[in-house]
Amino acid sequence: MGERVSTSVEPDFGRSPLVAAIAQDAGTREVLMLAWMDREAWELTLATGYAHYHSRSRDRLWKKGETSGNVQRVLEIRVDCDEDAVLLIVEQTGPACHTGERSCFYRMAPPPGAPG
Amino acid sequence: MGERVSTSVEPDFGRSPLVAAIAQDAGTREVLMLAWMDREAWELTLATGYAHYHSRSRDRLWKKGETSGNVQRVLEIRVDCDEDAVLLIVEQTGPACHTGERSCFYRMAPPPGAPG
């Protein structure tokens, strides 16, 4: 990946008040979960170094692991080309998924392109 | 990751007509891009083995690489615990990003939790 670090890199919250946020394990490179961030969650994540998100269903800020203890220490944040998605490279404590699975993406669909 | 393969694993398009779709490189494990899928895009991806998405800005189906040739052969599809996000493990031809970068997440924000 490119290594363009800039303090001006941030999502375009004016256009997209909620942006998709992908959490990827820094060690295994496994994609752990997808959640949402508004400006408040973004700023708290930057300020504290721990992942904060915005819950769409509960319409409120949450710190990942606030009840379970399964926090995400954020090592790196990347913003995509059209500034409506972010990628967090994290150290995950415990499982990321509320089901107890390591990743929320634990179910596999049938192989694509396979007959019938 | 768990290895639960089921033909019934699919996003809940009834609740979420558009689901977030993450494309991850099968070889490098790099997260390449985030796009959106509706049921049509999902079914075409499964049927053809090539990633199809729904463009929110143009409100239409697109096949990744349809003009650039930078297609994504989908090796594996995973669905998250609440069925509103999918993870595609892909073989990416050429760069994934329209800017020519390998990944759309080529810009890095300042290190989180750092002073200043």
PDB file of C-alpha atoms in Angstrom:
ATOM      1  CA  MET A   1       0.000   0.000   0.000  1.00  0.00           C
ATOM      2  CA  GLY A   2       0.987   3.616  -0.424  1.00  0.00           C
ATOM      3  CA  GLU A   3       2.227   5.460   2.628  1.00  0.00           C
ATOM      4  CA  ARG A   4       0.664   8.856   2.292  1.00  0.00           C
ATOM      5  CA  VAL A   5       0.141  10.155   5.799  1.00  0.00           C
ATOM      6  CA  SER A   6      -1.692  13.413   6.180  1.00  0.00           C
ATOM      7  CA  THR A   7      -3.525  15.121   8.999  1.00  0.00           C
ATOM      8  CA  SER A   8      -6.105  16.219   6.453  1.00  0.00           C
ATOM      9  CA  VAL A   9      -7.114  12.646   5.631  1.00  0.00           C
ATOM     10  CA  GLU A  10     -10.562  12.048   7.001  1.00  0.00           C
ATOM     11  CA  PRO A  11     -13.943  10.847   5.783  1.00  0.00           C
ATOM     12  CA  ASP A  12     -16.251  13.358   4.129  1.00  0.00           C
ATOM     13  CA  PHE A  13     -18.844  13.508   6.897  1.00  0.00           C
ATOM     14  CA  GLY A  14     -20.548  16.426   5.162  1.00  0.00           C
ATOM     15  CA  ARG A  15     -21.525  14.162   2.297  1.00  0.00           C
ATOM     16  CA  SER A  16     -21.767  10.910   4.285  1.00  0.00           C
ATOM     17  CA  PRO A  17     -22.715  11.463   7.943  1.00  0.00           C
ATOM     18  CA  LEU A  18     -22.216   7.720   8.525  1.00  0.00           C
ATOM     19  CA  VAL A  19     -19.288   5.949   6.886  1.00  0.00           C
ATOM     20  CA  ALA A  20     -18.582   2.228   6.792  1.00  0.00           C
ATOM     21  CA  ALA A  21     -15.692   1.147   9.012  1.00  0.00           C
ATOM     22  CA  ILE A  22     -13.877  -2.135   8.444  1.00  0.00           C
ATOM     23  CA  ALA A  23     -11.798  -3.610  11.273  1.00  0.00           C
ATOM     24  CA  GLN A  24      -8.909  -5.843  10.189  1.00  0.00           C
ATOM     25  CA  ASP A  25      -6.657  -7.812  12.550  1.00  0.00           C
ATOM     26  CA  ALA A  26      -3.124  -6.416  12.458  1.00  0.00           C
ATOM     27  CA  GLY A  27      -1.569  -9.826  12.989  1.00  0.00           C
ATOM     28  CA  THR A  28      -3.620 -12.338  11.029  1.00  0.00           C
ATOM     29  CA  ARG A  29      -4.979  -9.811   8.496  1.00  0.00           C
ATOM     30  CA  GLU A  30      -8.409 -11.357   9.049  1.00  0.00           C
ATOM     31  CA  VAL A  31     -11.352  -9.020   8.420  1.00  0.00           C
ATOM     32  CA  LEU A  32     -13.104  -8.977  11.785  1.00  0.00           C
ATOM     33  CA  MET A  33     -16.223  -6.855  11.386  1.00  0.00           C
ATOM     34  CA  LEU A  34     -17.932  -3.979   9.668  1.00  0.00           C
ATOM     35  CA  ALA A  35     -19.529  -1.161  11.610  1.00  0.00           C
ATOM     36  CA  TRP A  36     -20.342   2.533  11.174  1.00  0.00           C
ATOM     37  CA  MET A  37     -18.739   5.778  12.204  1.00  0.00           C
ATOM     38  CA  ASP A  38     -20.016   9.302  12.471  1.00  0.00           C
ATOM     39  CA  ARG A  39     -17.768  12.268  13.184  1.00  0.00           C
ATOM     40  CA  GLU A  40     -17.976  11.771  16.949  1.00  0.00           C
ATOM     41  CA  ALA A  41     -16.898   8.107  16.703  1.00  0.00           C
ATOM     42  CA  TRP A  42     -14.075   9.070  14.322  1.00  0.00           C
ATOM     43  CA  GLU A  43     -12.746  11.776  16.619  1.00  0.00           C
ATOM     44  CA  LEU A  44     -12.918   9.591  19.727  1.00  0.00           C
ATOM     45  CA  THR A  45     -11.115   6.791  17.893  1.00  0.00           C
ATOM     46  CA  LEU A  46      -8.355   9.172  16.850  1.00  0.00           C
ATOM     47  CA  ALA A  47      -8.113  10.735  20.297  1.00  0.00           C
ATOM     48  CA  THR A  48      -8.121   7.534  22.362  1.00  0.00           C
ATOM     49  CA  GLY A  49      -6.577   4.946  20.046  1.00  0.00           C
ATOM     50  CA  TYR A  50      -9.522   2.608  20.696  1.00  0.00           C
ATOM     51  CA  ALA A  51     -12.252   1.887  18.138  1.00  0.00           C
ATOM     52  CA  HIS A  52     -15.513   3.744  18.630  1.00  0.00           C
ATOM     53  CA  TYR A  53     -18.501   3.304  16.347  1.00  0.00           C
ATOM     54  CA  HIS A  54     -22.015   4.609  15.860  1.00  0.00           C
ATOM     55  CA  SER A  55     -24.778   2.051  16.291  1.00  0.00           C
ATOM     56  CA  ARG A  56     -27.406   2.473  13.586  1.00  0.00           C
ATOM     57  CA  SER A  57     -29.967   0.318  15.400  1.00  0.00           C
ATOM     58  CA  ARG A  58     -29.561   2.052  18.762  1.00  0.00           C
ATOM     59  CA  ASP A  59     -28.623   5.436  17.251  1.00  0.00           C
ATOM     60  CA  ARG A  60     -25.816   6.025  19.705  1.00  0.00           C
ATOM     61  CA  LEU A  61     -22.066   6.059  20.102  1.00  0.00           C
ATOM     62  CA  TRP A  62     -20.435   2.899  21.390  1.00  0.00           C
ATOM     63  CA  LYS A  63     -16.908   1.954  22.269  1.00  0.00           C
ATOM     64  CA  LYS A  64     -16.139  -1.521  20.931  1.00  0.00           C
ATOM     65  CA  GLY A  65     -15.809  -3.800  23.972  1.00  0.00           C
ATOM     66  CA  GLU A  66     -17.432  -1.355  26.393  1.00  0.00           C
ATOM     67  CA  THR A  67     -19.449  -4.187  27.957  1.00  0.00           C
ATOM     68  CA  SER A  68     -17.599  -7.331  26.781  1.00  0.00           C
ATOM     69  CA  GLY A  69     -14.075  -6.034  27.321  1.00  0.00           C
ATOM     70  CA  ASN A  70     -13.228  -7.099  23.761  1.00  0.00           C
ATOM     71  CA  VAL A  71     -11.696  -3.776  22.809  1.00  0.00           C
ATOM     72  CA  GLN A  72      -9.867  -2.852  19.623  1.00  0.00           C
ATOM     73  CA  ARG A  73      -6.583  -0.979  19.890  1.00  0.00           C
ATOM     74  CA  VAL A  74      -6.264   0.912  16.625  1.00  0.00           C
ATOM     75  CA  LEU A  75      -2.777   0.878  15.126  1.00  0.00           C
ATOM     76  CA  GLU A  76      -3.538   2.458  11.784  1.00  0.00           C
ATOM     77  CA  ILE A  77      -6.440   4.184  10.057  1.00  0.00           C
ATOM     78  CA  ARG A  78      -6.878   4.381   6.304  1.00  0.00           C
ATOM     79  CA  VAL A  79      -9.488   6.294   4.317  1.00  0.00           C
ATOM     80  CA  ASP A  80     -10.682   5.200   0.907  1.00  0.00           C
ATOM     81  CA  CYS A  81     -10.518   7.133  -2.353  1.00  0.00           C
ATOM     82  CA  ASP A  82     -14.028   8.552  -2.170  1.00  0.00           C
ATOM     83  CA  GLU A  83     -13.870   9.242   1.561  1.00  0.00           C
ATOM     84  CA  ASP A  84     -16.906   7.263   2.625  1.00  0.00           C
ATOM     85  CA  ALA A  85     -15.201   4.196   4.068  1.00  0.00           C
ATOM     86  CA  VAL A  86     -12.395   3.664   6.559  1.00  0.00           C
ATOM     87  CA  LEU A  87     -10.150   0.735   7.362  1.00  0.00           C
ATOM     88  CA  LEU A  88      -8.951   0.228  10.935  1.00  0.00           C
ATOM     89  CA  ILE A  89      -5.944  -2.002  11.515  1.00  0.00           C
ATOM     90  CA  VAL A  90      -6.465  -3.265  15.053  1.00  0.00           C
ATOM     91  CA  GLU A  91      -5.217  -5.427  17.857  1.00  0.00           C
ATOM     92  CA  GLN A  92      -8.367  -7.278  18.865  1.00  0.00           C
ATOM     93  CA  THR A  93      -8.805  -8.389  22.473  1.00  0.00           C
ATOM     94  CA  GLY A  94     -10.889 -11.590  22.564  1.00  0.00           C
ATOM     95  CA  PRO A  95     -13.428 -12.326  19.825  1.00  0.00           C
ATOM     96  CA  ALA A  96     -14.691  -9.462  17.670  1.00  0.00           C
ATOM     97  CA  CYS A  97     -18.152 -10.955  17.189  1.00  0.00           C
ATOM     98  CA  HIS A  98     -20.897 -10.877  19.803  1.00  0.00           C
ATOM     99  CA  THR A  99     -21.539 -14.570  18.982  1.00  0.00           C
ATOM    100  CA  GLY A 100     -18.124 -15.455  20.382  1.00  0.00           C
ATOM    101  CA  GLU A 101     -16.620 -16.105  16.945  1.00  0.00           C
ATOM    102  CA  ARG A 102     -13.298 -14.483  16.234  1.00  0.00           C
ATOM    103  CA  SER A 103     -14.709 -12.646  13.172  1.00  0.00           C
ATOM    104  CA  CYS A 104     -18.277 -11.639  12.358  1.00  0.00           C
ATOM    105  CA  PHE A 105     -17.730 -13.148   8.884  1.00  0.00           C
ATOM    106  CA  TYR A 106     -17.749 -16.763  10.083  1.00  0.00           C
ATOM    107  CA  ARG A 107     -20.337 -18.122   7.643  1.00  0.00           C
ATOM    108  CA  MET A 108     -19.447 -19.042   4.113  1.00  0.00           C
ATOM    109  CA  ALA A 109     -21.806 -19.008   1.132  1.00  0.00           C
ATOM    110  CA  PRO A 110     -21.555 -21.685  -1.566  1.00  0.00           C
ATOM    111  CA  PRO A 111     -18.539 -21.315  -3.856  1.00  0.00           C
ATOM    112  CA  PRO A 112     -19.317 -18.710  -6.512  1.00  0.00           C
ATOM    113  CA  GLY A 113     -19.498 -19.769 -10.123  1.00  0.00           C
ATOM    114  CA  ALA A 114     -20.047 -23.406  -9.130  1.00  0.00           C
ATOM    115  CA  PRO A 115     -22.759 -25.342 -10.895  1.00  0.00           C
ATOM    116  CA  GLY A 116     -26.108 -25.504  -9.279  1.00  0.00           C
TER     117      GLY A 116
ATOM    118  CA  MET B   1     -12.289 -18.614  10.768  1.00  0.00           C
ATOM    119  CA  GLY B   2     -15.155 -21.056  11.090  1.00  0.00           C
ATOM    120  CA  GLU B   3     -15.982 -23.148   8.070  1.00  0.00           C
ATOM    121  CA  ARG B   4     -19.744 -23.268   8.046  1.00  0.00           C
ATOM    122  CA  VAL B   5     -20.832 -23.554   4.444  1.00  0.00           C
ATOM    123  CA  SER B   6     -24.521 -23.372   3.744  1.00  0.00           C
ATOM    124  CA  THR B   7     -26.605 -22.632   0.692  1.00  0.00           C
ATOM    125  CA  SER B   8     -28.926 -20.651   2.927  1.00  0.00           C
ATOM    126  CA  VAL B   9     -26.230 -18.144   3.881  1.00  0.00           C
ATOM    127  CA  GLU B  10     -27.067 -14.862   2.230  1.00  0.00           C
ATOM    128  CA  PRO B  11     -27.585 -11.225   3.215  1.00  0.00           C
ATOM    129  CA  ASP B  12     -30.975 -10.193   4.513  1.00  0.00           C
ATOM    130  CA  PHE B  13     -31.993  -8.077   1.528  1.00  0.00           C
ATOM    131  CA  GLY B  14     -35.506  -7.750   2.929  1.00  0.00           C
ATOM    132  CA  ARG B  15     -34.157  -5.724   5.818  1.00  0.00           C
ATOM    133  CA  SER B  16     -31.170  -4.183   4.012  1.00  0.00           C
ATOM    134  CA  PRO B  17     -31.760  -3.769   0.267  1.00  0.00           C
ATOM    135  CA  LEU B  18     -28.127  -2.605  -0.059  1.00  0.00           C
ATOM    136  CA  VAL B  19     -25.412  -4.364   1.906  1.00  0.00           C
ATOM    137  CA  ALA B  20     -21.786  -3.345   2.269  1.00  0.00           C
ATOM    138  CA  ALA B  21     -19.362  -5.573   0.360  1.00  0.00           C
ATOM    139  CA  ILE B  22     -15.676  -5.723   1.275  1.00  0.00           C
ATOM    140  CA  ALA B  23     -13.204  -7.087  -1.269  1.00  0.00           C
ATOM    141  CA  GLN B  24     -10.043  -8.636   0.182  1.00  0.00           C
ATOM    142  CA  ASP B  25      -7.096  -9.919  -1.850  1.00  0.00           C
ATOM    143  CA  ALA B  26      -6.821 -13.696  -1.522  1.00  0.00           C
ATOM    144  CA  GLY B  27      -3.045 -13.627  -1.726  1.00  0.00           C
ATOM    145  CA  THR B  28      -1.842 -10.569   0.174  1.00  0.00           C
ATOM    146  CA  ARG B  29      -4.946 -10.333   2.449  1.00  0.00           C
ATOM    147  CA  GLU B  30      -4.984  -6.604   1.667  1.00  0.00           C
ATOM    148  CA  VAL B  31      -8.416  -4.954   1.915  1.00  0.00           C
ATOM    149  CA  LEU B  32      -8.922  -3.593  -1.593  1.00  0.00           C
ATOM    150  CA  MET B  33     -12.215  -1.703  -1.596  1.00  0.00           C
ATOM    151  CA  LEU B  34     -15.682  -1.345  -0.186  1.00  0.00           C
ATOM    152  CA  ALA B  35     -18.737  -1.258  -2.422  1.00  0.00           C
ATOM    153  CA  TRP B  36     -22.436  -2.131  -2.258  1.00  0.00           C
ATOM    154  CA  MET B  37     -24.563  -5.065  -3.323  1.00  0.00           C
ATOM    155  CA  ASP B  38     -28.261  -5.478  -3.879  1.00  0.00           C
ATOM    156  CA  ARG B  39     -29.857  -8.848  -4.550  1.00  0.00           C
ATOM    157  CA  GLU B  40     -29.185  -8.643  -8.290  1.00  0.00           C
ATOM    158  CA  ALA B  41     -25.474  -7.980  -7.746  1.00  0.00           C
ATOM    159  CA  TRP B  42     -25.304 -10.793  -5.184  1.00  0.00           C
ATOM    160  CA  GLU B  43     -26.945 -13.313  -7.511  1.00  0.00           C
ATOM    161  CA  LEU B  44     -24.784 -12.361 -10.494  1.00  0.00           C
ATOM    162  CA  THR B  45     -21.653 -12.638  -8.360  1.00  0.00           C
ATOM    163  CA  LEU B  46     -22.663 -16.118  -7.219  1.00  0.00           C
ATOM    164  CA  ALA B  47     -23.656 -17.217 -10.716  1.00  0.00           C
ATOM    165  CA  THR B  48     -20.623 -15.907 -12.584  1.00  0.00           C
ATOM    166  CA  GLY B  49     -17.845 -16.017  -9.993  1.00  0.00           C
ATOM    167  CA  TYR B  50     -16.972 -12.374 -10.791  1.00  0.00           C
ATOM    168  CA  ALA B  51     -17.735  -9.486  -8.443  1.00  0.00           C
ATOM    169  CA  HIS B  52     -20.776  -7.405  -9.331  1.00  0.00           C
ATOM    170  CA  TYR B  53     -21.885  -4.409  -7.292  1.00  0.00           C
ATOM    171  CA  HIS B  54     -24.614  -1.809  -7.166  1.00  0.00           C
ATOM    172  CA  SER B  55     -23.491   1.768  -7.698  1.00  0.00           C
ATOM    173  CA  ARG B  56     -25.250   4.080  -5.262  1.00  0.00           C
ATOM    174  CA  SER B  57     -24.277   7.221  -7.169  1.00  0.00           C
ATOM    175  CA  ARG B  58     -25.360   5.910 -10.564  1.00  0.00           C
ATOM    176  CA  ASP B  59     -28.118   3.664  -9.165  1.00  0.00           C
ATOM    177  CA  ARG B  60     -27.194   0.756 -11.399  1.00  0.00           C
ATOM    178  CA  LEU B  61     -25.568  -2.632 -11.495  1.00  0.00           C
ATOM    179  CA  TRP B  62     -21.913  -2.791 -12.449  1.00  0.00           C
ATOM    180  CA  LYS B  63     -19.443  -5.551 -12.968  1.00  0.00           C
ATOM    181  CA  LYS B  64     -16.121  -4.647 -11.385  1.00  0.00           C
ATOM    182  CA  GLY B  65     -13.679  -4.107 -14.238  1.00  0.00           C
ATOM    183  CA  GLU B  66     -16.354  -3.850 -16.924  1.00  0.00           C
ATOM    184  CA  THR B  67     -14.558  -0.904 -18.513  1.00  0.00           C
ATOM    185  CA  SER B  68     -11.043  -1.111 -16.993  1.00  0.00           C
ATOM    186  CA  GLY B  69     -10.630  -4.867 -17.301  1.00  0.00           C
ATOM    187  CA  ASN B  70      -9.612  -4.958 -13.634  1.00  0.00           C
ATOM    188  CA  VAL B  71     -11.998  -7.738 -12.737  1.00  0.00           C
ATOM    189  CA  GLN B  72     -12.305  -9.605  -9.444  1.00  0.00           C
ATOM    190  CA  ARG B  73     -12.528 -13.391  -9.541  1.00  0.00           C
ATOM    191  CA  VAL B  74     -14.389 -14.329  -6.359  1.00  0.00           C
ATOM    192  CA  LEU B  75     -12.962 -17.365  -4.560  1.00  0.00           C
ATOM    193  CA  GLU B  76     -15.004 -17.206  -1.401  1.00  0.00           C
ATOM    194  CA  ILE B  77     -17.975 -15.262  -0.022  1.00  0.00           C
ATOM    195  CA  ARG B  78     -18.666 -14.753   3.669  1.00  0.00           C
ATOM    196  CA  VAL B  79     -21.690 -13.139   5.310  1.00  0.00           C
ATOM    197  CA  ASP B  80     -21.533 -11.410   8.668  1.00  0.00           C
ATOM    198  CA  CYS B  81     -23.476 -12.236  11.808  1.00  0.00           C
ATOM    199  CA  ASP B  82     -26.260  -9.728  11.236  1.00  0.00           C
ATOM    200  CA  GLU B  83     -26.474 -10.378   7.500  1.00  0.00           C
ATOM    201  CA  ASP B  84     -25.938  -6.837   6.281  1.00  0.00           C
ATOM    202  CA  ALA B  85     -22.313  -7.094   5.163  1.00  0.00           C
ATOM    203  CA  VAL B  86     -20.400  -9.502   2.963  1.00  0.00           C
ATOM    204  CA  LEU B  87     -16.723 -10.270   2.527  1.00  0.00           C
ATOM    205  CA  LEU B  88     -15.434 -11.317  -0.891  1.00  0.00           C
ATOM    206  CA  ILE B  89     -12.079 -13.067  -1.086  1.00  0.00           C
ATOM    207  CA  VAL B  90     -10.869 -12.229  -4.575  1.00  0.00           C
ATOM    208  CA  GLU B  91      -8.141 -12.560  -7.147  1.00  0.00           C
ATOM    209  CA  GLN B  92      -7.771  -8.970  -8.323  1.00  0.00           C
ATOM    210  CA  THR B  93      -6.643  -8.291 -11.881  1.00  0.00           C
ATOM    211  CA  GLY B  94      -4.678  -5.013 -11.973  1.00  0.00           C
ATOM    212  CA  PRO B  95      -5.356  -2.270  -9.436  1.00  0.00           C
ATOM    213  CA  ALA B  96      -8.665  -2.287  -7.557  1.00  0.00           C
ATOM    214  CA  CYS B  97      -8.868   1.501  -7.303  1.00  0.00           C
ATOM    215  CA  HIS B  98      -9.902   3.787 -10.145  1.00  0.00           C
ATOM    216  CA  THR B  99      -6.941   6.030  -9.198  1.00  0.00           C
ATOM    217  CA  GLY B 100      -4.549   3.283 -10.219  1.00  0.00           C
ATOM    218  CA  GLU B 101      -3.611   2.402  -6.648  1.00  0.00           C
ATOM    219  CA  ARG B 102      -3.692  -1.248  -5.744  1.00  0.00           C
ATOM    220  CA  SER B 103      -6.211  -0.620  -2.919  1.00  0.00           C
ATOM    221  CA  CYS B 104      -8.746   2.176  -2.469  1.00  0.00           C
ATOM    222  CA  PHE B 105      -7.466   2.541   1.127  1.00  0.00           C
ATOM    223  CA  TYR B 106      -4.131   4.078   0.118  1.00  0.00           C
ATOM    224  CA  ARG B 107      -4.232   7.132   2.393  1.00  0.00           C
ATOM    225  CA  MET B 108      -3.335   6.945   6.034  1.00  0.00           C
ATOM    226  CA  ALA B 109      -4.645   9.220   8.784  1.00  0.00           C
ATOM    227  CA  PRO B 110      -2.372  10.300  11.627  1.00  0.00           C
ATOM    228  CA  PRO B 111      -1.601   7.561  14.166  1.00  0.00           C
ATOM    229  CA  PRO B 112      -4.501   7.278  16.591  1.00  0.00           C
ATOM    230  CA  GLY B 113      -3.953   8.121  20.224  1.00  0.00           C
ATOM    231  CA  ALA B 114      -0.861  10.143  19.380  1.00  0.00           C
ATOM    232  CA  PRO B 115      -0.429  13.542  21.000  1.00  0.00           C
ATOM    233  CA  GLY B 116      -1.217  16.547  18.963  1.00  0.00           C
TER     234      GLY B 116
END
